[in-house]
PDB file of C-alpha atoms in Angstrom:
ATOM      1  CA  SER A   1      22.595 -67.438   4.911  1.00  0.00           C
ATOM      2  CA  GLN A   2      23.851 -64.253   3.869  1.00  0.00           C
ATOM      3  CA  LYS A   3      23.731 -62.924  -0.021  1.00  0.00           C
ATOM      4  CA  ILE A   4      24.130 -60.207  -1.410  1.00  0.00           C
ATOM      5  CA  GLU A   5      22.700 -60.060  -5.449  1.00  0.00           C
ATOM      6  CA  GLN A   6      23.810 -57.968  -8.319  1.00  0.00           C
ATOM      7  CA  ASN A   7      22.417 -58.640 -11.819  1.00  0.00           C
ATOM      8  CA  SER A   8      24.400 -61.148 -13.471  1.00  0.00           C
ATOM      9  CA  GLU A   9      23.436 -60.158 -16.903  1.00  0.00           C
ATOM     10  CA  ALA A  10      25.881 -57.724 -18.347  1.00  0.00           C
ATOM     11  CA  LEU A  11      24.399 -53.661 -18.927  1.00  0.00           C
ATOM     12  CA  ASN A  12      24.826 -51.791 -21.997  1.00  0.00           C
ATOM     13  CA  ILE A  13      24.186 -48.257 -22.150  1.00  0.00           C
ATOM     14  CA  GLN A  14      24.620 -45.562 -24.610  1.00  0.00           C
ATOM     15  CA  GLU A  15      27.584 -42.982 -23.876  1.00  0.00           C
ATOM     16  CA  GLY A  16      26.191 -39.869 -22.121  1.00  0.00           C
ATOM     17  CA  LYS A  17      23.366 -42.048 -20.785  1.00  0.00           C
ATOM     18  CA  THR A  18      22.820 -42.991 -16.677  1.00  0.00           C
ATOM     19  CA  ALA A  19      24.016 -46.109 -16.178  1.00  0.00           C
ATOM     20  CA  THR A  20      22.072 -47.996 -12.265  1.00  0.00           C
ATOM     21  CA  LEU A  21      23.434 -50.667 -11.060  1.00  0.00           C
ATOM     22  CA  THR A  22      21.258 -52.358  -8.244  1.00  0.00           C
ATOM     23  CA  CYS A  23      22.487 -54.103  -5.270  1.00  0.00           C
ATOM     24  CA  ASN A  24      20.393 -56.245  -3.193  1.00  0.00           C
ATOM     25  CA  TYR A  25      21.045 -57.761  -0.332  1.00  0.00           C
ATOM     26  CA  THR A  26      18.953 -60.185   2.235  1.00  0.00           C
ATOM     27  CA  ASN A  27      19.399 -61.342   5.407  1.00  0.00           C
ATOM     28  CA  TYR A  28      21.630 -59.184   6.508  1.00  0.00           C
ATOM     29  CA  SER A  29      21.462 -55.853   8.269  1.00  0.00           C
ATOM     30  CA  PRO A  30      25.049 -54.433   7.176  1.00  0.00           C
ATOM     31  CA  ALA A  31      26.783 -50.896   9.022  1.00  0.00           C
ATOM     32  CA  TYR A  32      28.506 -49.789   5.821  1.00  0.00           C
ATOM     33  CA  LEU A  33      28.736 -50.867   2.354  1.00  0.00           C
ATOM     34  CA  GLN A  34      30.965 -50.720  -0.103  1.00  0.00           C
ATOM     35  CA  TRP A  35      31.375 -50.348  -4.705  1.00  0.00           C
ATOM     36  CA  TYR A  36      34.546 -51.207  -6.552  1.00  0.00           C
ATOM     37  CA  ARG A  37      35.394 -51.135  -9.809  1.00  0.00           C
ATOM     38  CA  GLN A  38      37.121 -54.334 -11.676  1.00  0.00           C
ATOM     39  CA  ASP A  39      39.001 -54.112 -14.923  1.00  0.00           C
ATOM     40  CA  PRO A  40      39.549 -57.285 -16.607  1.00  0.00           C
ATOM     41  CA  GLY A  41      42.846 -59.053 -14.871  1.00  0.00           C
ATOM     42  CA  ARG A  42      43.301 -56.487 -12.610  1.00  0.00           C
ATOM     43  CA  GLY A  43      42.278 -56.322  -9.146  1.00  0.00           C
ATOM     44  CA  PRO A  44      39.385 -54.344  -7.776  1.00  0.00           C
ATOM     45  CA  VAL A  45      39.514 -50.871  -7.177  1.00  0.00           C
ATOM     46  CA  PHE A  46      37.911 -48.563  -3.824  1.00  0.00           C
ATOM     47  CA  LEU A  47      34.874 -46.482  -5.099  1.00  0.00           C
ATOM     48  CA  LEU A  48      33.065 -44.971  -2.296  1.00  0.00           C
ATOM     49  CA  LEU A  49      31.497 -46.450   0.781  1.00  0.00           C
ATOM     50  CA  ILE A  50      28.239 -45.319   2.176  1.00  0.00           C
ATOM     51  CA  ARG A  51      27.297 -46.152   5.839  1.00  0.00           C
ATOM     52  CA  GLU A  52      23.866 -46.930   7.145  1.00  0.00           C
ATOM     53  CA  ASN A  53      22.849 -43.628   8.066  1.00  0.00           C
ATOM     54  CA  GLU A  54      23.260 -41.756   4.806  1.00  0.00           C
ATOM     55  CA  LYS A  55      21.530 -41.785   2.575  1.00  0.00           C
ATOM     56  CA  GLU A  56      23.550 -40.454  -0.792  1.00  0.00           C
ATOM     57  CA  LYS A  57      27.199 -40.232  -1.394  1.00  0.00           C
ATOM     58  CA  ARG A  58      28.379 -38.798  -5.107  1.00  0.00           C
ATOM     59  CA  LYS A  59      31.933 -37.830  -5.755  1.00  0.00           C
ATOM     60  CA  GLU A  60      31.953 -36.267  -9.373  1.00  0.00           C
ATOM     61  CA  ARG A  61      29.756 -38.633 -11.588  1.00  0.00           C
ATOM     62  CA  LEU A  62      29.001 -41.545  -9.120  1.00  0.00           C
ATOM     63  CA  LYS A  63      26.110 -41.415  -6.618  1.00  0.00           C
ATOM     64  CA  VAL A  64      25.283 -44.662  -4.639  1.00  0.00           C
ATOM     65  CA  THR A  65      22.571 -44.427  -2.663  1.00  0.00           C
ATOM     66  CA  PHE A  66      21.918 -46.536   0.484  1.00  0.00           C
ATOM     67  CA  ASP A  67      18.526 -47.754   0.905  1.00  0.00           C
ATOM     68  CA  THR A  68      17.871 -49.945   4.688  1.00  0.00           C
ATOM     69  CA  THR A  69      14.577 -50.631   4.445  1.00  0.00           C
ATOM     70  CA  LEU A  70      14.508 -52.060   0.587  1.00  0.00           C
ATOM     71  CA  LYS A  71      17.829 -53.714   1.801  1.00  0.00           C
ATOM     72  CA  GLN A  72      18.910 -52.600  -1.738  1.00  0.00           C
ATOM     73  CA  SER A  73      22.040 -50.411  -2.934  1.00  0.00           C
ATOM     74  CA  LEU A  74      22.344 -47.829  -6.255  1.00  0.00           C
ATOM     75  CA  PHE A  75      24.816 -46.979  -8.460  1.00  0.00           C
ATOM     76  CA  HIS A  76      24.860 -44.768 -10.394  1.00  0.00           C
ATOM     77  CA  ILE A  77      26.629 -43.170 -13.641  1.00  0.00           C
ATOM     78  CA  THR A  78      26.592 -39.866 -15.057  1.00  0.00           C
ATOM     79  CA  ALA A  79      27.446 -38.171 -18.261  1.00  0.00           C
ATOM     80  CA  SER A  80      28.486 -42.504 -19.034  1.00  0.00           C
ATOM     81  CA  GLN A  81      32.398 -42.876 -20.687  1.00  0.00           C
ATOM     82  CA  PRO A  82      32.657 -45.519 -23.111  1.00  0.00           C
ATOM     83  CA  ALA A  83      35.837 -46.013 -19.909  1.00  0.00           C
ATOM     84  CA  ASP A  84      33.851 -46.678 -17.294  1.00  0.00           C
ATOM     85  CA  SER A  85      32.813 -49.822 -18.917  1.00  0.00           C
ATOM     86  CA  ALA A  86      34.317 -52.082 -16.185  1.00  0.00           C
ATOM     87  CA  THR A  87      32.690 -54.509 -13.622  1.00  0.00           C
ATOM     88  CA  TYR A  88      30.890 -52.734 -10.653  1.00  0.00           C
ATOM     89  CA  LEU A  89      31.021 -54.747  -7.372  1.00  0.00           C
ATOM     90  CA  CYS A  90      29.856 -54.198  -4.123  1.00  0.00           C
ATOM     91  CA  ALA A  91      30.422 -55.341  -1.199  1.00  0.00           C
ATOM     92  CA  LEU A  92      28.628 -55.103   2.478  1.00  0.00           C
ATOM     93  CA  GLY A  93      29.894 -55.620   6.114  1.00  0.00           C
ATOM     94  CA  ASP A  94      30.642 -54.649   9.215  1.00  0.00           C
ATOM     95  CA  ASP A  95      33.818 -56.505  11.319  1.00  0.00           C
ATOM     96  CA  LYS A  96      34.305 -58.102   7.622  1.00  0.00           C
ATOM     97  CA  ILE A  97      33.279 -57.552   4.406  1.00  0.00           C
ATOM     98  CA  ILE A  98      31.456 -59.885   1.496  1.00  0.00           C
ATOM     99  CA  PHE A  99      31.629 -59.172  -2.026  1.00  0.00           C
ATOM    100  CA  GLY A 100      28.096 -59.181  -5.172  1.00  0.00           C
ATOM    101  CA  LYS A 101      29.293 -61.080  -8.019  1.00  0.00           C
ATOM    102  CA  GLY A 102      28.921 -57.824 -10.452  1.00  0.00           C
ATOM    103  CA  THR A 103      27.787 -56.323 -13.212  1.00  0.00           C
ATOM    104  CA  ARG A 104      29.258 -55.911 -15.884  1.00  0.00           C
ATOM    105  CA  LEU A 105      28.429 -52.413 -17.189  1.00  0.00           C
ATOM    106  CA  HIS A 106      29.245 -51.594 -21.048  1.00  0.00           C
ATOM    107  CA  ILE A 107      29.165 -48.047 -22.196  1.00  0.00           C
ATOM    108  CA  LEU A 108      28.073 -47.715 -26.117  1.00  0.00           C
ATOM    109  CA  PRO A 109      29.925 -45.301 -28.116  1.00  0.00           C
TER     110      PRO A 109
ATOM    111  CA  ASP B   1      54.234 -46.777  -3.702  1.00  0.00           C
ATOM    112  CA  ALA B   2      54.522 -49.631  -5.992  1.00  0.00           C
ATOM    113  CA  GLY B   3      50.451 -50.794  -4.279  1.00  0.00           C
ATOM    114  CA  VAL B   4      50.285 -54.763  -3.666  1.00  0.00           C
ATOM    115  CA  ILE B   5      52.143 -56.752  -5.074  1.00  0.00           C
ATOM    116  CA  GLN B   6      51.529 -60.310  -6.022  1.00  0.00           C
ATOM    117  CA  SER B   7      54.321 -63.810  -8.434  1.00  0.00           C
ATOM    118  CA  PRO B   8      53.783 -65.288  -9.810  1.00  0.00           C
ATOM    119  CA  ARG B   9      51.078 -63.024 -11.834  1.00  0.00           C
ATOM    120  CA  HIS B  10      49.749 -66.656 -13.575  1.00  0.00           C
ATOM    121  CA  GLU B  11      50.874 -70.480 -12.800  1.00  0.00           C
ATOM    122  CA  VAL B  12      49.982 -73.406 -14.212  1.00  0.00           C
ATOM    123  CA  THR B  13      51.011 -77.135 -12.283  1.00  0.00           C
ATOM    124  CA  GLU B  14      49.534 -79.755 -12.472  1.00  0.00           C
ATOM    125  CA  MET B  15      47.080 -81.845 -10.022  1.00  0.00           C
ATOM    126  CA  GLY B  16      48.959 -83.462  -6.788  1.00  0.00           C
ATOM    127  CA  GLN B  17      51.606 -80.811  -7.395  1.00  0.00           C
ATOM    128  CA  GLU B  18      52.433 -77.970  -4.361  1.00  0.00           C
ATOM    129  CA  VAL B  19      51.684 -74.438  -5.092  1.00  0.00           C
ATOM    130  CA  THR B  20      52.937 -70.930  -3.040  1.00  0.00           C
ATOM    131  CA  LEU B  21      50.852 -67.638  -3.871  1.00  0.00           C
ATOM    132  CA  ARG B  22      53.048 -65.026  -2.830  1.00  0.00           C
ATOM    133  CA  CYS B  23      52.022 -60.979  -1.356  1.00  0.00           C
ATOM    134  CA  LYS B  24      53.970 -57.829  -0.194  1.00  0.00           C
ATOM    135  CA  PRO B  25      51.298 -55.270   1.108  1.00  0.00           C
ATOM    136  CA  ILE B  26      51.443 -51.784   1.210  1.00  0.00           C
ATOM    137  CA  SER B  27      54.273 -50.399   3.650  1.00  0.00           C
ATOM    138  CA  GLY B  28      52.259 -49.423   6.354  1.00  0.00           C
ATOM    139  CA  HIS B  29      48.693 -51.316   5.794  1.00  0.00           C
ATOM    140  CA  ASN B  30      47.608 -53.732   9.446  1.00  0.00           C
ATOM    141  CA  SER B  31      45.529 -55.927   7.912  1.00  0.00           C
ATOM    142  CA  LEU B  32      45.890 -58.535   4.507  1.00  0.00           C
ATOM    143  CA  PHE B  33      43.566 -60.379   2.743  1.00  0.00           C
ATOM    144  CA  TRP B  34      43.578 -63.844   0.872  1.00  0.00           C
ATOM    145  CA  TYR B  35      41.188 -63.588  -1.790  1.00  0.00           C
ATOM    146  CA  ARG B  36      39.503 -66.431  -4.294  1.00  0.00           C
ATOM    147  CA  GLN B  37      38.047 -65.268  -7.372  1.00  0.00           C
ATOM    148  CA  THR B  38      35.534 -67.455 -10.236  1.00  0.00           C
ATOM    149  CA  MET B  39      32.664 -66.885 -12.428  1.00  0.00           C
ATOM    150  CA  MET B  40      30.592 -69.358 -10.190  1.00  0.00           C
ATOM    151  CA  ARG B  41      31.147 -67.949  -6.795  1.00  0.00           C
ATOM    152  CA  GLY B  42      32.632 -64.806  -7.301  1.00  0.00           C
ATOM    153  CA  LEU B  43      35.301 -63.500  -4.926  1.00  0.00           C
ATOM    154  CA  GLU B  44      35.029 -65.546  -1.853  1.00  0.00           C
ATOM    155  CA  LEU B  45      37.529 -64.398   0.925  1.00  0.00           C
ATOM    156  CA  LEU B  46      39.594 -67.192   2.197  1.00  0.00           C
ATOM    157  CA  ILE B  47      41.888 -65.696   5.464  1.00  0.00           C
ATOM    158  CA  TYR B  48      42.882 -62.026   6.440  1.00  0.00           C
ATOM    159  CA  PHE B  49      45.836 -61.219   8.766  1.00  0.00           C
ATOM    160  CA  ASN B  50      45.649 -58.287  11.095  1.00  0.00           C
ATOM    161  CA  ASN B  51      49.085 -57.468  12.617  1.00  0.00           C
ATOM    162  CA  ASN B  52      50.627 -60.378  11.080  1.00  0.00           C
ATOM    163  CA  VAL B  53      47.931 -62.465  12.792  1.00  0.00           C
ATOM    164  CA  PRO B  54      44.957 -64.366  11.108  1.00  0.00           C
ATOM    165  CA  ILE B  55      41.819 -62.506  12.139  1.00  0.00           C
ATOM    166  CA  ASP B  56      39.424 -65.060  10.239  1.00  0.00           C
ATOM    167  CA  ASP B  57      40.293 -68.363   8.616  1.00  0.00           C
ATOM    168  CA  SER B  58      36.418 -69.469   8.377  1.00  0.00           C
ATOM    169  CA  GLY B  59      37.397 -69.604   4.172  1.00  0.00           C
ATOM    170  CA  MET B  60      39.914 -71.496   3.644  1.00  0.00           C
ATOM    171  CA  PRO B  61      38.167 -74.232   1.917  1.00  0.00           C
ATOM    172  CA  GLU B  62      40.131 -76.829   3.259  1.00  0.00           C
ATOM    173  CA  ASP B  63      43.243 -78.526   4.698  1.00  0.00           C
ATOM    174  CA  ARG B  64      45.161 -78.373   1.054  1.00  0.00           C
ATOM    175  CA  PHE B  65      45.412 -74.930   2.155  1.00  0.00           C
ATOM    176  CA  SER B  66      47.344 -72.647   4.354  1.00  0.00           C
ATOM    177  CA  ALA B  67      48.473 -69.472   4.950  1.00  0.00           C
ATOM    178  CA  LYS B  68      50.996 -67.795   6.984  1.00  0.00           C
ATOM    179  CA  MET B  69      52.905 -64.294   7.334  1.00  0.00           C
ATOM    180  CA  PRO B  70      55.408 -64.694   9.510  1.00  0.00           C
ATOM    181  CA  ASN B  71      56.467 -60.311   8.726  1.00  0.00           C
ATOM    182  CA  ALA B  72      54.792 -57.237   8.352  1.00  0.00           C
ATOM    183  CA  SER B  73      55.860 -57.486   3.733  1.00  0.00           C
ATOM    184  CA  PHE B  74      55.332 -60.635   3.139  1.00  0.00           C
ATOM    185  CA  SER B  75      52.402 -63.313   3.481  1.00  0.00           C
ATOM    186  CA  THR B  76      52.222 -66.688   1.046  1.00  0.00           C
ATOM    187  CA  LEU B  77      49.156 -69.028   0.179  1.00  0.00           C
ATOM    188  CA  LYS B  78      49.843 -72.591   0.026  1.00  0.00           C
ATOM    189  CA  ILE B  79      47.729 -75.379  -1.975  1.00  0.00           C
ATOM    190  CA  GLN B  80      49.312 -78.873  -1.369  1.00  0.00           C
ATOM    191  CA  PRO B  81      47.986 -80.783  -2.461  1.00  0.00           C
ATOM    192  CA  SER B  82      46.320 -79.538  -5.235  1.00  0.00           C
ATOM    193  CA  GLU B  83      43.570 -80.090  -7.823  1.00  0.00           C
ATOM    194  CA  PRO B  84      41.450 -78.694 -10.419  1.00  0.00           C
ATOM    195  CA  ARG B  85      39.231 -77.076  -8.901  1.00  0.00           C
ATOM    196  CA  ASP B  86      41.945 -75.203  -7.412  1.00  0.00           C
ATOM    197  CA  SER B  87      41.748 -73.460 -10.154  1.00  0.00           C
ATOM    198  CA  ALA B  88      40.261 -69.647 -10.042  1.00  0.00           C
ATOM    199  CA  VAL B  89      42.088 -65.911 -10.330  1.00  0.00           C
ATOM    200  CA  TYR B  90      43.447 -65.073  -6.026  1.00  0.00           C
ATOM    201  CA  PHE B  91      44.082 -61.868  -5.096  1.00  0.00           C
ATOM    202  CA  CYS B  92      45.819 -60.469  -2.322  1.00  0.00           C
ATOM    203  CA  ALA B  93      44.896 -56.697  -0.807  1.00  0.00           C
ATOM    204  CA  SER B  94      46.185 -54.947   1.752  1.00  0.00           C
ATOM    205  CA  SER B  95      44.107 -52.545   4.293  1.00  0.00           C
ATOM    206  CA  LEU B  96      45.411 -49.888   6.208  1.00  0.00           C
ATOM    207  CA  GLY B  97      43.329 -50.522   9.423  1.00  0.00           C
ATOM    208  CA  GLY B  98      41.790 -53.224  11.149  1.00  0.00           C
ATOM    209  CA  GLY B  99      40.290 -55.073   7.936  1.00  0.00           C
ATOM    210  CA  GLY B 100      36.354 -53.563   9.588  1.00  0.00           C
ATOM    211  CA  ALA B 101      33.861 -52.587   6.747  1.00  0.00           C
ATOM    212  CA  THR B 102      35.229 -49.247   7.146  1.00  0.00           C
ATOM    213  CA  ASP B 103      37.981 -49.945   5.493  1.00  0.00           C
ATOM    214  CA  THR B 104      39.555 -49.237   1.786  1.00  0.00           C
ATOM    215  CA  GLN B 105      40.745 -52.628   0.702  1.00  0.00           C
ATOM    216  CA  TYR B 106      43.742 -51.785  -1.942  1.00  0.00           C
ATOM    217  CA  PHE B 107      43.787 -55.239  -4.233  1.00  0.00           C
ATOM    218  CA  GLY B 108      47.042 -56.519  -6.285  1.00  0.00           C
ATOM    219  CA  PRO B 109      46.861 -57.655 -10.041  1.00  0.00           C
ATOM    220  CA  GLY B 110      45.715 -61.456  -9.119  1.00  0.00           C
ATOM    221  CA  THR B 111      47.408 -64.979  -9.209  1.00  0.00           C
ATOM    222  CA  ARG B 112      45.925 -66.874 -12.321  1.00  0.00           C
ATOM    223  CA  LEU B 113      46.344 -70.057 -11.258  1.00  0.00           C
ATOM    224  CA  THR B 114      45.954 -73.436 -13.608  1.00  0.00           C
ATOM    225  CA  VAL B 115      45.656 -76.807 -11.747  1.00  0.00           C
ATOM    226  CA  LEU B 116      46.073 -79.297 -15.039  1.00  0.00           C
TER     227      LEU B 116
END
């Protein structure tokens, strides 16, 4: 069955450093991959979408890569700030999307 | 725009009671999604509608769950009878397009349901 794996353990990163989150998937060949941010007590908020023919996409301090051979996406936040602390969800799909469970990111001041 | 509106924000009920969750999507959006989120299972798609028509309800856990979308601006998710294992946060989301993977979904604030 289709499976999406995100690191279930929280990631602690020092302020100013680059945070890198991983999304791995199996038994799936999605054409698109999305990343969402979720703050406590709130719904997820869309950040970026990357297509299978795009190796990399950037938006301000965010960068996403999509490696269809490794079946992996990396999500980078450069010059991280405490306000970046949240849970980050990856979502894959073609006709509909499936969400990973998310990784909690803590940026330490 | 006010975004996706959900009510109630919190619901506490006793096992066996009927629960109705409500959602108002963003005006002009064509697709509406109902999700359930728990620590164990993450964010699970229950059902989605396109132009008020249910397209995929394969995520609805069992017959106790039902969803309706009588018009473009309102949807309900009903659980009858409710059970403690239904306790979760239920999110409604809407999108402009047909609900495919290139659509950006806009989520509501969620309804936290506790079934005692």
